[in-house]
mmCIF file of C-alpha atoms in Angstrom:
data_model
loop_
_atom_site.group_PDB
_atom_site.id
_atom_site.type_symbol
_atom_site.label_atom_id
_atom_site.label_comp_id
_atom_site.label_asym_id
_atom_site.label_seq_id
_atom_site.Cartn_x
_atom_site.Cartn_y
_atom_site.Cartn_z
ATOM 1 C CA MET A 23 120.933 110.846 98.279
ATOM 2 C CA THR A 24 116.815 111.901 97.806
ATOM 3 C CA ARG A 25 114.912 110.938 100.722
ATOM 4 C CA VAL A 26 110.562 110.689 101.065
ATOM 5 C CA PHE A 27 108.576 110.742 104.236
ATOM 6 C CA LEU A 28 105.732 107.776 103.217
ATOM 7 C CA LEU A 29 102.146 108.214 105.599
ATOM 8 C CA GLU A 30 99.966 105.630 106.199
ATOM 9 C CA HIS A 31 97.108 104.936 108.411
ATOM 10 C CA LEU A 32 95.813 101.595 109.995
ATOM 11 C CA HIS A 33 92.945 100.663 111.347
ATOM 12 C CA LEU A 34 92.254 97.588 113.627
ATOM 13 C CA LEU A 35 88.794 95.607 112.345
ATOM 14 C CA GLY A 36 89.354 92.983 114.881
ATOM 15 C CA GLU A 37 91.706 90.690 117.069
ATOM 16 C CA ASP A 38 93.125 89.220 113.414
ATOM 17 C CA GLU A 39 92.437 91.826 110.565
ATOM 18 C CA GLU A 40 94.558 95.448 109.756
ATOM 19 C CA ASP A 41 93.220 98.351 107.183
ATOM 20 C CA VAL A 42 96.160 99.957 105.999
ATOM 21 C CA LYS A 43 95.878 102.685 104.290
ATOM 22 C CA ALA A 44 99.216 104.397 102.257
ATOM 23 C CA LEU A 45 97.949 108.072 102.289
ATOM 24 C CA GLY A 46 101.023 109.764 100.199
ATOM 25 C CA ILE A 47 104.862 109.982 99.857
ATOM 26 C CA TYR A 48 106.001 113.676 101.002
ATOM 27 C CA SER A 49 109.460 115.274 100.413
ATOM 28 C CA THR A 50 109.695 116.620 103.658
ATOM 29 C CA ARG A 51 108.330 115.634 107.315
ATOM 30 C CA GLU A 52 106.687 118.627 107.640
ATOM 31 C CA ALA A 53 104.822 117.761 105.175
ATOM 32 C CA ALA A 54 103.643 114.582 105.987
ATOM 33 C CA VAL A 55 103.057 115.951 109.479
ATOM 34 C CA ALA A 56 100.634 118.566 107.586
ATOM 35 C CA ALA A 57 98.575 116.283 105.854
ATOM 36 C CA VAL A 58 97.932 114.079 108.921
ATOM 37 C CA GLU A 59 96.087 116.755 109.672
ATOM 38 C CA ARG A 60 93.784 117.161 106.609
ATOM 39 C CA PHE A 61 93.260 113.352 107.488
ATOM 40 C CA ARG A 62 92.564 113.571 110.743
ATOM 41 C CA LYS A 63 89.167 115.857 109.985
ATOM 42 C CA LEU A 64 87.796 113.190 107.287
ATOM 43 C CA PRO A 65 85.440 110.674 107.665
ATOM 44 C CA GLY A 66 87.146 107.246 109.000
ATOM 45 C CA PHE A 67 90.450 109.191 110.497
ATOM 46 C CA ARG A 68 89.176 111.050 112.450
ATOM 47 C CA ASP A 69 88.151 107.521 114.410
ATOM 48 C CA THR A 70 91.440 107.101 115.139
ATOM 49 C CA PRO A 71 93.147 110.160 114.745
ATOM 50 C CA GLN A 72 95.815 109.873 116.806
ATOM 51 C CA MET A 73 100.065 109.041 115.877
ATOM 52 C CA ALA A 74 100.766 105.165 115.998
ATOM 53 C CA ASN A 75 102.868 104.357 119.058
ATOM 54 C CA HIS A 76 105.389 101.833 118.287
ATOM 55 C CA SER A 77 106.352 101.362 121.869
ATOM 56 C CA LYS A 78 103.397 99.030 122.895
ATOM 57 C CA PRO A 79 103.242 95.766 121.911
ATOM 58 C CA GLY A 80 100.804 94.941 119.356
ATOM 59 C CA PRO A 81 99.859 96.684 116.182
ATOM 60 C CA ALA A 82 99.824 100.579 116.038
ATOM 61 C CA GLU A 83 96.516 101.994 115.239
ATOM 62 C CA GLY A 84 97.011 105.324 113.883
ATOM 63 C CA PHE A 85 98.704 106.880 111.872
ATOM 64 C CA ASN A 86 102.353 106.546 110.809
ATOM 65 C CA ILE A 87 105.325 108.602 108.891
ATOM 66 C CA ASP A 88 108.506 106.003 107.959
ATOM 67 C CA GLU A 89 111.242 108.218 106.048
ATOM 68 C CA TYR A 90 112.469 106.414 103.442
ATOM 69 C CA GLU A 91 115.507 106.859 100.916
ATOM 70 C CA LEU A 92 115.065 106.791 97.184
ATOM 71 C CA ASP A 93 116.536 104.020 94.429
ATOM 72 C CA GLN A 94 117.642 101.971 97.929
ATOM 73 C CA ASP A 95 116.048 98.479 98.060
ATOM 74 C CA ASN A 96 114.378 97.826 101.478
ATOM 75 C CA TRP A 97 114.016 94.082 103.110
ATOM 76 C CA SER A 98 117.285 93.455 101.128
ATOM 77 C CA GLU A 99 117.684 90.089 103.286
ATOM 78 C CA GLY A 100 114.724 89.099 102.803
ATOM 79 C CA TYR A 101 111.590 88.447 106.549
ATOM 80 C CA GLU A 102 110.742 85.598 108.368
ATOM 81 C CA THR A 103 106.651 84.813 109.117
ATOM 82 C CA GLN A 104 106.755 84.211 112.525
ATOM 83 C CA TRP A 105 103.034 82.747 113.647
ATOM 84 C CA MET A 106 102.521 83.081 117.594
#
C-alpha cells in the first residue's frame, strides 16, 4: 500500500467563491509540511499562511494536507449536493 500526501491551499474570494490550488503531491507528510514552509513565503500564500482549521464551520481557509492511497478509488459511492 503506497500512500501520498496532497497539499492544497484554499483562499476565500468572497462569500460564495473559493480559489483552491493543488500545490503538490508528496511521498511523506514531512515533505508536505516542508513545502508549506516554502509556500508561506510566496506572494498570495503569505496572505493566508495558516493550516486550514476544519473544526470551525464553513470553508477552511489556508493550507491543507490530505493522505491518499495510490490506485484506490475515493468517493466510491458518489456524492449528494445539499443546498443551504
